[in-house]
PDB file of C-alpha atoms in Angstrom:
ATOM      1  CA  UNK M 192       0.000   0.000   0.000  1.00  0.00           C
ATOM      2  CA  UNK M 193       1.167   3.476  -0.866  1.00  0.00           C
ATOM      3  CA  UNK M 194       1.749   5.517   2.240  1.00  0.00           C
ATOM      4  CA  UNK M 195       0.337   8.491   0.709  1.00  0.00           C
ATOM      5  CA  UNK M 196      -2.610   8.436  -2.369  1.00  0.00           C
ATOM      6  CA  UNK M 197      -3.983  11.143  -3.645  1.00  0.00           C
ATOM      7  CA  UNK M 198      -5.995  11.228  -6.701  1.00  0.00           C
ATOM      8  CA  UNK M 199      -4.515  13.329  -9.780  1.00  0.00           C
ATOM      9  CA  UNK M 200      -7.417  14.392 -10.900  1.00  0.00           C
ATOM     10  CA  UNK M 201      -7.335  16.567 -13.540  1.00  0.00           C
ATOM     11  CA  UNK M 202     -10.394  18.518 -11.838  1.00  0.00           C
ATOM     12  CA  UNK M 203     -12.245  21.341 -14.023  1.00  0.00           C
ATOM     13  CA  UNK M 204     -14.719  23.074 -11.867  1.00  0.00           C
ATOM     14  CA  UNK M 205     -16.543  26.531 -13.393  1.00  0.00           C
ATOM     15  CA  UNK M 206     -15.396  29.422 -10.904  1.00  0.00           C
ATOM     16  CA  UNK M 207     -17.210  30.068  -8.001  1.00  0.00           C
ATOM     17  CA  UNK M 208     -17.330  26.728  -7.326  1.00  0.00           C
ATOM     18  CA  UNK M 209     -16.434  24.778  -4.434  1.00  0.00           C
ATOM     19  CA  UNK M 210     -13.841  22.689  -4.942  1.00  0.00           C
ATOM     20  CA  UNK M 211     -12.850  19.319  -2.772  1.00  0.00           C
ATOM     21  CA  UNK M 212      -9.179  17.720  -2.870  1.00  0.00           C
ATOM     22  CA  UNK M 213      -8.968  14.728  -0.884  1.00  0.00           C
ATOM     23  CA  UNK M 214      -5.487  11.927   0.518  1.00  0.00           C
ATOM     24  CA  UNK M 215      -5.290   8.870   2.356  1.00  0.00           C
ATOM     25  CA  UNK M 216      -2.342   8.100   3.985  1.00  0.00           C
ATOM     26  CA  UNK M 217      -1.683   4.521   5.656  1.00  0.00           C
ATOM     27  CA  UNK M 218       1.370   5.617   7.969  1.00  0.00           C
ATOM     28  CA  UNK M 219      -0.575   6.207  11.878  1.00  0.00           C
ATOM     29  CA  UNK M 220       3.027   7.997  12.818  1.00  0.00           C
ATOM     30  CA  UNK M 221       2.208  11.283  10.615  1.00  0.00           C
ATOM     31  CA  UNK M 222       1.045  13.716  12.822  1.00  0.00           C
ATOM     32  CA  UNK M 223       1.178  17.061  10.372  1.00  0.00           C
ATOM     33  CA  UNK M 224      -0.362  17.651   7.150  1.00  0.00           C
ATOM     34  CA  UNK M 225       0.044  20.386   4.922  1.00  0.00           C
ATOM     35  CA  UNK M 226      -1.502  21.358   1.493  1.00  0.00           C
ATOM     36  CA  UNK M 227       1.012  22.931  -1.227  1.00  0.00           C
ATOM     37  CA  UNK M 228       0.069  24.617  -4.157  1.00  0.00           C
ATOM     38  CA  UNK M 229       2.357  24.259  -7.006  1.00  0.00           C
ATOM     39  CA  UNK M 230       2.067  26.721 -10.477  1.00  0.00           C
ATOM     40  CA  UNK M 231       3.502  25.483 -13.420  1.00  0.00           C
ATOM     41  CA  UNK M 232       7.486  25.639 -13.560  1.00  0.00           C
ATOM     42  CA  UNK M 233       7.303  26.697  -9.823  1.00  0.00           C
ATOM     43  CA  UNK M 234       8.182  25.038  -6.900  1.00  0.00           C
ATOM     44  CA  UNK M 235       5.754  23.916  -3.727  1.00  0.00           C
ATOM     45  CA  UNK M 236       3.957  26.886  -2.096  1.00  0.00           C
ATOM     46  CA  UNK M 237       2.549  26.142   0.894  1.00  0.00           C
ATOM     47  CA  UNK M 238      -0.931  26.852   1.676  1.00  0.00           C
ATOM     48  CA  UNK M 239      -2.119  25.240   5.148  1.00  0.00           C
ATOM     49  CA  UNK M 240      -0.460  23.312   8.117  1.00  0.00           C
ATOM     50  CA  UNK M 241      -2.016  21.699  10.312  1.00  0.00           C
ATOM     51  CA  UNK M 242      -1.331  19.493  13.434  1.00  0.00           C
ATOM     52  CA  UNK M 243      -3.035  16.160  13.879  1.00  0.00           C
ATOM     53  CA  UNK M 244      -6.906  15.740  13.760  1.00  0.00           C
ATOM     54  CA  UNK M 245      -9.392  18.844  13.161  1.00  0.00           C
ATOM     55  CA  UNK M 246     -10.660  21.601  11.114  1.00  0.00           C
ATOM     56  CA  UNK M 247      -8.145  24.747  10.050  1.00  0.00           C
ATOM     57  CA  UNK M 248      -9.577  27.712   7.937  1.00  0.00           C
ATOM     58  CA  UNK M 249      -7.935  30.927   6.048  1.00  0.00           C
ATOM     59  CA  UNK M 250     -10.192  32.924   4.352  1.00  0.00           C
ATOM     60  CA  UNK M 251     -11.651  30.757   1.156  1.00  0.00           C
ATOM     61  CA  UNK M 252      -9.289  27.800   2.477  1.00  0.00           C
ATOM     62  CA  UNK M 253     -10.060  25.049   4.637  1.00  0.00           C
ATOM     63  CA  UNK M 254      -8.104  21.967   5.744  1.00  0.00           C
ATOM     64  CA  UNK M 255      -9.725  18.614   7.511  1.00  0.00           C
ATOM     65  CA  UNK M 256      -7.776  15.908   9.085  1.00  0.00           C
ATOM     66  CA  UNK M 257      -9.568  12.897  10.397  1.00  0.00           C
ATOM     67  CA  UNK M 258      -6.774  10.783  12.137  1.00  0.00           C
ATOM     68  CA  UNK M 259      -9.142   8.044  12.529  1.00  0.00           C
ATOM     69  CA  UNK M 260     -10.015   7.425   8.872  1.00  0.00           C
ATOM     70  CA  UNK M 261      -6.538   8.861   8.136  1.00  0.00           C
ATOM     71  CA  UNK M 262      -7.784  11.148   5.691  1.00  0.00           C
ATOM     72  CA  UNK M 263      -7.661  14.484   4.967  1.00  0.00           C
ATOM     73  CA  UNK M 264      -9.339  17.350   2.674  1.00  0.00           C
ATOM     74  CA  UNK M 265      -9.134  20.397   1.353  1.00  0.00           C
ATOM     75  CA  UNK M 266     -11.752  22.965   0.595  1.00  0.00           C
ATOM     76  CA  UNK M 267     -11.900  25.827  -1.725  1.00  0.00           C
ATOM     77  CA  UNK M 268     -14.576  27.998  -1.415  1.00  0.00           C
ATOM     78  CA  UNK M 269     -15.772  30.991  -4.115  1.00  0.00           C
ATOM     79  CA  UNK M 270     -12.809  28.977  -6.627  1.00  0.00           C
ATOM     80  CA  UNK M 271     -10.962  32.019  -8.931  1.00  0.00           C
ATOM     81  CA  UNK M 272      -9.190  31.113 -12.345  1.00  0.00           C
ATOM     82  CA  UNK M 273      -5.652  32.138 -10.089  1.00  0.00           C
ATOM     83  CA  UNK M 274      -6.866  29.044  -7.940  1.00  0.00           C
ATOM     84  CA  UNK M 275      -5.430  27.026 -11.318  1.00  0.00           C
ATOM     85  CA  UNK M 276      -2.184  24.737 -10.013  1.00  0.00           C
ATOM     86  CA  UNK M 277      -1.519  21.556  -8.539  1.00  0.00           C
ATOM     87  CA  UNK M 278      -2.116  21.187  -4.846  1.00  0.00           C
ATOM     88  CA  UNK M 279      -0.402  18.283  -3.132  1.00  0.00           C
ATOM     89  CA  UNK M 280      -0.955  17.266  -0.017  1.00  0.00           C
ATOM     90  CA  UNK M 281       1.973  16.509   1.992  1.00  0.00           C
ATOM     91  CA  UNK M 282       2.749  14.611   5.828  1.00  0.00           C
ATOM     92  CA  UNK M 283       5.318  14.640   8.112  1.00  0.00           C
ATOM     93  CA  UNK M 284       5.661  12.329  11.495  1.00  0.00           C
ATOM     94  CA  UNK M 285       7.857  14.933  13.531  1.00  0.00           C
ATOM     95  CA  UNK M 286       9.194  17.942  14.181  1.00  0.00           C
ATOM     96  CA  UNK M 287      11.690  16.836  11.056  1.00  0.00           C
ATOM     97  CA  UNK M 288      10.710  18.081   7.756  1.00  0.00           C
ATOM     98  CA  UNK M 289      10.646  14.894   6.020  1.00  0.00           C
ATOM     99  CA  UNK M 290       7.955  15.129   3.953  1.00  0.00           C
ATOM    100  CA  UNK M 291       6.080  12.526   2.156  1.00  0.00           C
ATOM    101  CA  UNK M 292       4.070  13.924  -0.524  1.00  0.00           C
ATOM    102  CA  UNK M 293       0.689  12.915  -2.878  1.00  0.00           C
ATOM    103  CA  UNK M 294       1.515  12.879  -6.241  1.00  0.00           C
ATOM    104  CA  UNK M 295      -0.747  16.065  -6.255  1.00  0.00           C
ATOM    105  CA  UNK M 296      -4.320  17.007  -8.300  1.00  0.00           C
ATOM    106  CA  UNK M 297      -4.483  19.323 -11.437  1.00  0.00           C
ATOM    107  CA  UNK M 298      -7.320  21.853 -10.591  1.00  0.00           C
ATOM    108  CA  UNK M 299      -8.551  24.052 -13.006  1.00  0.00           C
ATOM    109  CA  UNK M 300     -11.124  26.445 -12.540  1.00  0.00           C
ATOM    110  CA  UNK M 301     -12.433  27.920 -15.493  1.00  0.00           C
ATOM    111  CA  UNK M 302     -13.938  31.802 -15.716  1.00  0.00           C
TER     112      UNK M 302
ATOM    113  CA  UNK B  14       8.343  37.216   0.751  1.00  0.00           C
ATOM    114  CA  UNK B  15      11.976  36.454   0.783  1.00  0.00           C
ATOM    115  CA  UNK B  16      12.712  33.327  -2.012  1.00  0.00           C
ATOM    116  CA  UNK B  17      14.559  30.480  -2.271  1.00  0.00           C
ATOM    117  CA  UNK B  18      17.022  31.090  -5.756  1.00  0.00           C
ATOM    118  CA  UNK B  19      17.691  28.187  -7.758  1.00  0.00           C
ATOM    119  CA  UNK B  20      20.546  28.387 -10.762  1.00  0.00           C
ATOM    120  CA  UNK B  21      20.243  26.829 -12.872  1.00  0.00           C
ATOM    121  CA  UNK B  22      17.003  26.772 -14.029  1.00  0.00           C
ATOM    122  CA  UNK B  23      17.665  23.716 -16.897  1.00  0.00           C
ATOM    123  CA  UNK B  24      20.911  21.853 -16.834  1.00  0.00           C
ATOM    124  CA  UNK B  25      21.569  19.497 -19.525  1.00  0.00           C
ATOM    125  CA  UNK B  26      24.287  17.002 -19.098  1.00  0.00           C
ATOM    126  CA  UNK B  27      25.642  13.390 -20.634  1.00  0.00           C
ATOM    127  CA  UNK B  28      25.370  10.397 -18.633  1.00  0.00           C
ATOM    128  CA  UNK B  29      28.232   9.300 -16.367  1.00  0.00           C
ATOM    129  CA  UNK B  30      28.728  13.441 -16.075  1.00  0.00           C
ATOM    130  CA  UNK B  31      29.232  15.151 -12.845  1.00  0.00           C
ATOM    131  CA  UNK B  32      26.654  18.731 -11.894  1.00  0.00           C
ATOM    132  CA  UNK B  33      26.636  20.908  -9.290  1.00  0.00           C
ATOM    133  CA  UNK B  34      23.171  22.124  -8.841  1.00  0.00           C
ATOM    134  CA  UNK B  35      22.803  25.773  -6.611  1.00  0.00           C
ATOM    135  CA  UNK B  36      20.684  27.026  -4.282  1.00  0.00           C
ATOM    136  CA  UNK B  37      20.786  30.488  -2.442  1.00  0.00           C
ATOM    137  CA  UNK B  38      18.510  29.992   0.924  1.00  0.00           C
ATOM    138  CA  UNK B  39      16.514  32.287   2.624  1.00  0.00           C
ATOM    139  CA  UNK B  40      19.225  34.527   4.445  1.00  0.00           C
ATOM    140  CA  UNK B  41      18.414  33.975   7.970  1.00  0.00           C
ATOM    141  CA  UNK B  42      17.318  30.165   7.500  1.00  0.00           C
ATOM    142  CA  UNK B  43      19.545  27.154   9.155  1.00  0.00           C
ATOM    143  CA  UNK B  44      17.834  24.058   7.910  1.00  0.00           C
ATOM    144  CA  UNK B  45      18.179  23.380   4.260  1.00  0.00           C
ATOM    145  CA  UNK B  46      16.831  20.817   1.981  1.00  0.00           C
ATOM    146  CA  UNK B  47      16.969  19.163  -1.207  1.00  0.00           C
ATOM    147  CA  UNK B  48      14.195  16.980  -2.886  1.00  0.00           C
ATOM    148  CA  UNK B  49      13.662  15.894  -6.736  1.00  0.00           C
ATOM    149  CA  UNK B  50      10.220  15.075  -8.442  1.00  0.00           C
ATOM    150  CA  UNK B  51      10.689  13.023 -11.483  1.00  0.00           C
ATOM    151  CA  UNK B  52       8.505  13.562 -14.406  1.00  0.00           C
ATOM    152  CA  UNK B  53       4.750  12.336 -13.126  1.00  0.00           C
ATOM    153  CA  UNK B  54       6.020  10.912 -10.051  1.00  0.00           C
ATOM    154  CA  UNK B  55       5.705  12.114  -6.567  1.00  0.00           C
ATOM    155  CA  UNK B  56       7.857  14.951  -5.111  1.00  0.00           C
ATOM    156  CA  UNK B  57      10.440  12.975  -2.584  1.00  0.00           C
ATOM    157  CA  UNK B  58      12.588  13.728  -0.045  1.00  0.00           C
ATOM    158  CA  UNK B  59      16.890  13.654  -0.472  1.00  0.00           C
ATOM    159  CA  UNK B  60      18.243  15.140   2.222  1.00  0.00           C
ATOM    160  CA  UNK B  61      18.320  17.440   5.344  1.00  0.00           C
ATOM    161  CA  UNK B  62      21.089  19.386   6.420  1.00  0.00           C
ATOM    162  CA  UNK B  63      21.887  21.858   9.323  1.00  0.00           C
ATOM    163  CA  UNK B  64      24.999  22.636  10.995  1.00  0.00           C
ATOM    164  CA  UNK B  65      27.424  21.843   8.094  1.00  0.00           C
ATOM    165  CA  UNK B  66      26.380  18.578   8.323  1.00  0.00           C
ATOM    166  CA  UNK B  67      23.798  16.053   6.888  1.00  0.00           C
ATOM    167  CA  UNK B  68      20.593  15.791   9.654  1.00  0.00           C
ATOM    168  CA  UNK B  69      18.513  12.801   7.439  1.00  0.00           C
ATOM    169  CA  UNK B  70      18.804  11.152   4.210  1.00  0.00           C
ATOM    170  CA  UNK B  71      16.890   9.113   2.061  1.00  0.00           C
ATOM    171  CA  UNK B  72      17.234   5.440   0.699  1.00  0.00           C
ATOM    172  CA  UNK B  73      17.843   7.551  -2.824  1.00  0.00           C
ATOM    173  CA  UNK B  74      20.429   9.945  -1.611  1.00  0.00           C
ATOM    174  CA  UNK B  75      23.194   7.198  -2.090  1.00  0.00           C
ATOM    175  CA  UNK B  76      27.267   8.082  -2.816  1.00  0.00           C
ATOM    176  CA  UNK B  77      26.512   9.366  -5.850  1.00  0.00           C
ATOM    177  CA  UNK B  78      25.330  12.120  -4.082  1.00  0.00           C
ATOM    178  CA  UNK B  79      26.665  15.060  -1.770  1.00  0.00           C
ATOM    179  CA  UNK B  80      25.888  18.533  -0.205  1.00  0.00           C
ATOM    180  CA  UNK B  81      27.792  20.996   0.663  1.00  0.00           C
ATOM    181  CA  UNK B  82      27.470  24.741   1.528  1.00  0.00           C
ATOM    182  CA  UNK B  83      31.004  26.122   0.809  1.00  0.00           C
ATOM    183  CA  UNK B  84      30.035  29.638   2.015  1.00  0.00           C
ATOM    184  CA  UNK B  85      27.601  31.427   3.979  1.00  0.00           C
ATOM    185  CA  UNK B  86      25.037  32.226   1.202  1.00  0.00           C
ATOM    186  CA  UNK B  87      25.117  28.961  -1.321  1.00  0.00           C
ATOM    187  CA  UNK B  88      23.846  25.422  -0.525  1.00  0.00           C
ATOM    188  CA  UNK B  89      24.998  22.928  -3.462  1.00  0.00           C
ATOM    189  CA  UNK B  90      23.596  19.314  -4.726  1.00  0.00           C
ATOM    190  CA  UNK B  91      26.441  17.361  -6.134  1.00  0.00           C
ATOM    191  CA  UNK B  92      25.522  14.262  -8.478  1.00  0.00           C
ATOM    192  CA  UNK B  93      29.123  12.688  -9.127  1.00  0.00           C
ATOM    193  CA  UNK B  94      28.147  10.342 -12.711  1.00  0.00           C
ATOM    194  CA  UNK B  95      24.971  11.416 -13.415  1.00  0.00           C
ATOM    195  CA  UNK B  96      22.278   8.456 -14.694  1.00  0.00           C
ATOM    196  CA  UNK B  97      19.638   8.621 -16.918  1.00  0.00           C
ATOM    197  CA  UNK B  98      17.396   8.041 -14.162  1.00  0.00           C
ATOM    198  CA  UNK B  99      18.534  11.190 -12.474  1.00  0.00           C
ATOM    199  CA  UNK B 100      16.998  13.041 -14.752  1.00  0.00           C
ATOM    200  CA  UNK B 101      14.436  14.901 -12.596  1.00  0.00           C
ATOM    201  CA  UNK B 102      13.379  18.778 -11.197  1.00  0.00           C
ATOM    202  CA  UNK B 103      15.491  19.124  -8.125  1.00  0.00           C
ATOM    203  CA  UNK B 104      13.888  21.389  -5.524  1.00  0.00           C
ATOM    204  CA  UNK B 105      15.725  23.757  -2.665  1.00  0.00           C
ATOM    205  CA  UNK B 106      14.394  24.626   0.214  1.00  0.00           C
ATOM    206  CA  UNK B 107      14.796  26.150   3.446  1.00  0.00           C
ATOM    207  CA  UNK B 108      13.171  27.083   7.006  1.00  0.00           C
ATOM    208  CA  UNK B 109      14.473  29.480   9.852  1.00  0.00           C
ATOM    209  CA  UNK B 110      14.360  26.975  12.558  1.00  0.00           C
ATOM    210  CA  UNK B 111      11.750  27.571  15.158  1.00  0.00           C
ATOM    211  CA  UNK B 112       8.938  25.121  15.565  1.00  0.00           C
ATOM    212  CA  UNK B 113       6.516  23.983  13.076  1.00  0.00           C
ATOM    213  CA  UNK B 114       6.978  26.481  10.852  1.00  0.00           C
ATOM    214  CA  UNK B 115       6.781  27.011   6.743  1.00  0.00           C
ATOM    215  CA  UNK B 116       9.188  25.117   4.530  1.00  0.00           C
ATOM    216  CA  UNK B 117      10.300  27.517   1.257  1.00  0.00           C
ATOM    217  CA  UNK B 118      11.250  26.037  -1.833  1.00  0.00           C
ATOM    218  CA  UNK B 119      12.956  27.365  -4.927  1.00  0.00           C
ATOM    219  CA  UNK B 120      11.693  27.154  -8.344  1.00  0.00           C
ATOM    220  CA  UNK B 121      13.369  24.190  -9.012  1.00  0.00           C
ATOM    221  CA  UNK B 122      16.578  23.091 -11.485  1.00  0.00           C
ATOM    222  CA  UNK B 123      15.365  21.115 -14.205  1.00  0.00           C
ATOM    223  CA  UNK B 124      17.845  18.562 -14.774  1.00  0.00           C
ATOM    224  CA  UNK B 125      18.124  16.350 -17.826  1.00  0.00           C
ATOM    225  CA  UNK B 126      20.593  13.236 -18.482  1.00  0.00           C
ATOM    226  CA  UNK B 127      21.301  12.193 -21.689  1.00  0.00           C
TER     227      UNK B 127
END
Protein backbone atom coordinates (compact mmCIF):
# COMPACT_ATOMS: atom_id res chain seq x y z
CA UNK A 1 0.00 0.00 0.00
CA UNK A 2 1.17 3.48 -0.87
CA UNK A 3 1.75 5.52 2.24
CA UNK A 4 0.34 8.49 0.71
CA UNK A 5 -2.61 8.44 -2.37
CA UNK A 6 -3.98 11.14 -3.64
CA UNK A 7 -6.00 11.23 -6.70
CA UNK A 8 -4.52 13.33 -9.78
CA UNK A 9 -7.42 14.39 -10.90
CA UNK A 10 -7.33 16.57 -13.54
CA UNK A 11 -10.39 18.52 -11.84
CA UNK A 12 -12.24 21.34 -14.02
CA UNK A 13 -14.72 23.07 -11.87
CA UNK A 14 -16.54 26.53 -13.39
CA UNK A 15 -15.40 29.42 -10.90
CA UNK A 16 -17.21 30.07 -8.00
CA UNK A 17 -17.33 26.73 -7.33
CA UNK A 18 -16.43 24.78 -4.43
CA UNK A 19 -13.84 22.69 -4.94
CA UNK A 20 -12.85 19.32 -2.77
CA UNK A 21 -9.18 17.72 -2.87
CA UNK A 22 -8.97 14.73 -0.88
CA UNK A 23 -5.49 11.93 0.52
CA UNK A 24 -5.29 8.87 2.36
CA UNK A 25 -2.34 8.10 3.99
CA UNK A 26 -1.68 4.52 5.66
CA UNK A 27 1.37 5.62 7.97
CA UNK A 28 -0.58 6.21 11.88
CA UNK A 29 3.03 8.00 12.82
CA UNK A 30 2.21 11.28 10.62
CA UNK A 31 1.04 13.72 12.82
CA UNK A 32 1.18 17.06 10.37
CA UNK A 33 -0.36 17.65 7.15
CA UNK A 34 0.04 20.39 4.92
CA UNK A 35 -1.50 21.36 1.49
CA UNK A 36 1.01 22.93 -1.23
CA UNK A 37 0.07 24.62 -4.16
CA UNK A 38 2.36 24.26 -7.01
CA UNK A 39 2.07 26.72 -10.48
CA UNK A 40 3.50 25.48 -13.42
CA UNK A 41 7.49 25.64 -13.56
CA UNK A 42 7.30 26.70 -9.82
CA UNK A 43 8.18 25.04 -6.90
CA UNK A 44 5.75 23.92 -3.73
CA UNK A 45 3.96 26.89 -2.10
CA UNK A 46 2.55 26.14 0.89
CA UNK A 47 -0.93 26.85 1.68
CA UNK A 48 -2.12 25.24 5.15
CA UNK A 49 -0.46 23.31 8.12
CA UNK A 50 -2.02 21.70 10.31
CA UNK A 51 -1.33 19.49 13.43
CA UNK A 52 -3.04 16.16 13.88
CA UNK A 53 -6.91 15.74 13.76
CA UNK A 54 -9.39 18.84 13.16
CA UNK A 55 -10.66 21.60 11.11
CA UNK A 56 -8.15 24.75 10.05
CA UNK A 57 -9.58 27.71 7.94
CA UNK A 58 -7.93 30.93 6.05
CA UNK A 59 -10.19 32.92 4.35
CA UNK A 60 -11.65 30.76 1.16
CA UNK A 61 -9.29 27.80 2.48
CA UNK A 62 -10.06 25.05 4.64
CA UNK A 63 -8.10 21.97 5.74
CA UNK A 64 -9.72 18.61 7.51
CA UNK A 65 -7.78 15.91 9.09
CA UNK A 66 -9.57 12.90 10.40
CA UNK A 67 -6.77 10.78 12.14
CA UNK A 68 -9.14 8.04 12.53
CA UNK A 69 -10.02 7.42 8.87
CA UNK A 70 -6.54 8.86 8.14
CA UNK A 71 -7.78 11.15 5.69
CA UNK A 72 -7.66 14.48 4.97
CA UNK A 73 -9.34 17.35 2.67
CA UNK A 74 -9.13 20.40 1.35
CA UNK A 75 -11.75 22.97 0.60
CA UNK A 76 -11.90 25.83 -1.73
CA UNK A 77 -14.58 28.00 -1.41
CA UNK A 78 -15.77 30.99 -4.11
CA UNK A 79 -12.81 28.98 -6.63
CA UNK A 80 -10.96 32.02 -8.93
CA UNK A 81 -9.19 31.11 -12.34
CA UNK A 82 -5.65 32.14 -10.09
CA UNK A 83 -6.87 29.04 -7.94
CA UNK A 84 -5.43 27.03 -11.32
CA UNK A 85 -2.18 24.74 -10.01
CA UNK A 86 -1.52 21.56 -8.54
CA UNK A 87 -2.12 21.19 -4.85
CA UNK A 88 -0.40 18.28 -3.13
CA UNK A 89 -0.96 17.27 -0.02
CA UNK A 90 1.97 16.51 1.99
CA UNK A 91 2.75 14.61 5.83
CA UNK A 92 5.32 14.64 8.11
CA UNK A 93 5.66 12.33 11.50
CA UNK A 94 7.86 14.93 13.53
CA UNK A 95 9.19 17.94 14.18
CA UNK A 96 11.69 16.84 11.06
CA UNK A 97 10.71 18.08 7.76
CA UNK A 98 10.65 14.89 6.02
CA UNK A 99 7.96 15.13 3.95
CA UNK A 100 6.08 12.53 2.16
CA UNK A 101 4.07 13.92 -0.52
CA UNK A 102 0.69 12.92 -2.88
CA UNK A 103 1.52 12.88 -6.24
CA UNK A 104 -0.75 16.07 -6.26
CA UNK A 105 -4.32 17.01 -8.30
CA UNK A 106 -4.48 19.32 -11.44
CA UNK A 107 -7.32 21.85 -10.59
CA UNK A 108 -8.55 24.05 -13.01
CA UNK A 109 -11.12 26.44 -12.54
CA UNK A 110 -12.43 27.92 -15.49
CA UNK A 111 -13.94 31.80 -15.72
CA UNK B 1 8.34 37.22 0.75
CA UNK B 2 11.98 36.45 0.78
CA UNK B 3 12.71 33.33 -2.01
CA UNK B 4 14.56 30.48 -2.27
CA UNK B 5 17.02 31.09 -5.76
CA UNK B 6 17.69 28.19 -7.76
CA UNK B 7 20.55 28.39 -10.76
CA UNK B 8 20.24 26.83 -12.87
CA UNK B 9 17.00 26.77 -14.03
CA UNK B 10 17.66 23.72 -16.90
CA UNK B 11 20.91 21.85 -16.83
CA UNK B 12 21.57 19.50 -19.53
CA UNK B 13 24.29 17.00 -19.10
CA UNK B 14 25.64 13.39 -20.63
CA UNK B 15 25.37 10.40 -18.63
CA UNK B 16 28.23 9.30 -16.37
CA UNK B 17 28.73 13.44 -16.07
CA UNK B 18 29.23 15.15 -12.85
CA UNK B 19 26.65 18.73 -11.89
CA UNK B 20 26.64 20.91 -9.29
CA UNK B 21 23.17 22.12 -8.84
CA UNK B 22 22.80 25.77 -6.61
CA UNK B 23 20.68 27.03 -4.28
CA UNK B 24 20.79 30.49 -2.44
CA UNK B 25 18.51 29.99 0.92
CA UNK B 26 16.51 32.29 2.62
CA UNK B 27 19.23 34.53 4.44
CA UNK B 28 18.41 33.98 7.97
CA UNK B 29 17.32 30.17 7.50
CA UNK B 30 19.54 27.15 9.15
CA UNK B 31 17.83 24.06 7.91
CA UNK B 32 18.18 23.38 4.26
CA UNK B 33 16.83 20.82 1.98
CA UNK B 34 16.97 19.16 -1.21
CA UNK B 35 14.20 16.98 -2.89
CA UNK B 36 13.66 15.89 -6.74
CA UNK B 37 10.22 15.07 -8.44
CA UNK B 38 10.69 13.02 -11.48
CA UNK B 39 8.51 13.56 -14.41
CA UNK B 40 4.75 12.34 -13.13
CA UNK B 41 6.02 10.91 -10.05
CA UNK B 42 5.71 12.11 -6.57
CA UNK B 43 7.86 14.95 -5.11
CA UNK B 44 10.44 12.98 -2.58
CA UNK B 45 12.59 13.73 -0.04
CA UNK B 46 16.89 13.65 -0.47
CA UNK B 47 18.24 15.14 2.22
CA UNK B 48 18.32 17.44 5.34
CA UNK B 49 21.09 19.39 6.42
CA UNK B 50 21.89 21.86 9.32
CA UNK B 51 25.00 22.64 10.99
CA UNK B 52 27.42 21.84 8.09
CA UNK B 53 26.38 18.58 8.32
CA UNK B 54 23.80 16.05 6.89
CA UNK B 55 20.59 15.79 9.65
CA UNK B 56 18.51 12.80 7.44
CA UNK B 57 18.80 11.15 4.21
CA UNK B 58 16.89 9.11 2.06
CA UNK B 59 17.23 5.44 0.70
CA UNK B 60 17.84 7.55 -2.82
CA UNK B 61 20.43 9.94 -1.61
CA UNK B 62 23.19 7.20 -2.09
CA UNK B 63 27.27 8.08 -2.82
CA UNK B 64 26.51 9.37 -5.85
CA UNK B 65 25.33 12.12 -4.08
CA UNK B 66 26.67 15.06 -1.77
CA UNK B 67 25.89 18.53 -0.21
CA UNK B 68 27.79 21.00 0.66
CA UNK B 69 27.47 24.74 1.53
CA UNK B 70 31.00 26.12 0.81
CA UNK B 71 30.04 29.64 2.02
CA UNK B 72 27.60 31.43 3.98
CA UNK B 73 25.04 32.23 1.20
CA UNK B 74 25.12 28.96 -1.32
CA UNK B 75 23.85 25.42 -0.52
CA UNK B 76 25.00 22.93 -3.46
CA UNK B 77 23.60 19.31 -4.73
CA UNK B 78 26.44 17.36 -6.13
CA UNK B 79 25.52 14.26 -8.48
CA UNK B 80 29.12 12.69 -9.13
CA UNK B 81 28.15 10.34 -12.71
CA UNK B 82 24.97 11.42 -13.41
CA UNK B 83 22.28 8.46 -14.69
CA UNK B 84 19.64 8.62 -16.92
CA UNK B 85 17.40 8.04 -14.16
CA UNK B 86 18.53 11.19 -12.47
CA UNK B 87 17.00 13.04 -14.75
CA UNK B 88 14.44 14.90 -12.60
CA UNK B 89 13.38 18.78 -11.20
CA UNK B 90 15.49 19.12 -8.13
CA UNK B 91 13.89 21.39 -5.52
CA UNK B 92 15.72 23.76 -2.67
CA UNK B 93 14.39 24.63 0.21
CA UNK B 94 14.80 26.15 3.45
CA UNK B 95 13.17 27.08 7.01
CA UNK B 96 14.47 29.48 9.85
CA UNK B 97 14.36 26.98 12.56
CA UNK B 98 11.75 27.57 15.16
CA UNK B 99 8.94 25.12 15.57
CA UNK B 100 6.52 23.98 13.08
CA UNK B 101 6.98 26.48 10.85
CA UNK B 102 6.78 27.01 6.74
CA UNK B 103 9.19 25.12 4.53
CA UNK B 104 10.30 27.52 1.26
CA UNK B 105 11.25 26.04 -1.83
CA UNK B 106 12.96 27.36 -4.93
CA UNK B 107 11.69 27.15 -8.34
CA UNK B 108 13.37 24.19 -9.01
CA UNK B 109 16.58 23.09 -11.48
CA UNK B 110 15.37 21.11 -14.20
CA UNK B 111 17.84 18.56 -14.77
CA UNK B 112 18.12 16.35 -17.83
CA UNK B 113 20.59 13.24 -18.48
CA UNK B 114 21.30 12.19 -21.69
Amino acid sequence: QKEVEQDPGPLSVPEGAIVSLNCTYSNSAFQYFMWYRQYSRKGPELLMYTYSSGNKEDGRFTAQVDKSSKYISLFIRDSQPSDSATYLCAMKEGSNYKLTFGKGTLLTVNP
Amino acid sequence: EPEVTQTPSHQVTQMGQEVILRCVPISNHLYFYWYRQILGQKVEFLVSFYNNEISEKSEIFDDQFSVERPDGSNFTLKIRSTKLEDSAMYFCASRSGSSNEKLFFGSGTQLSVL
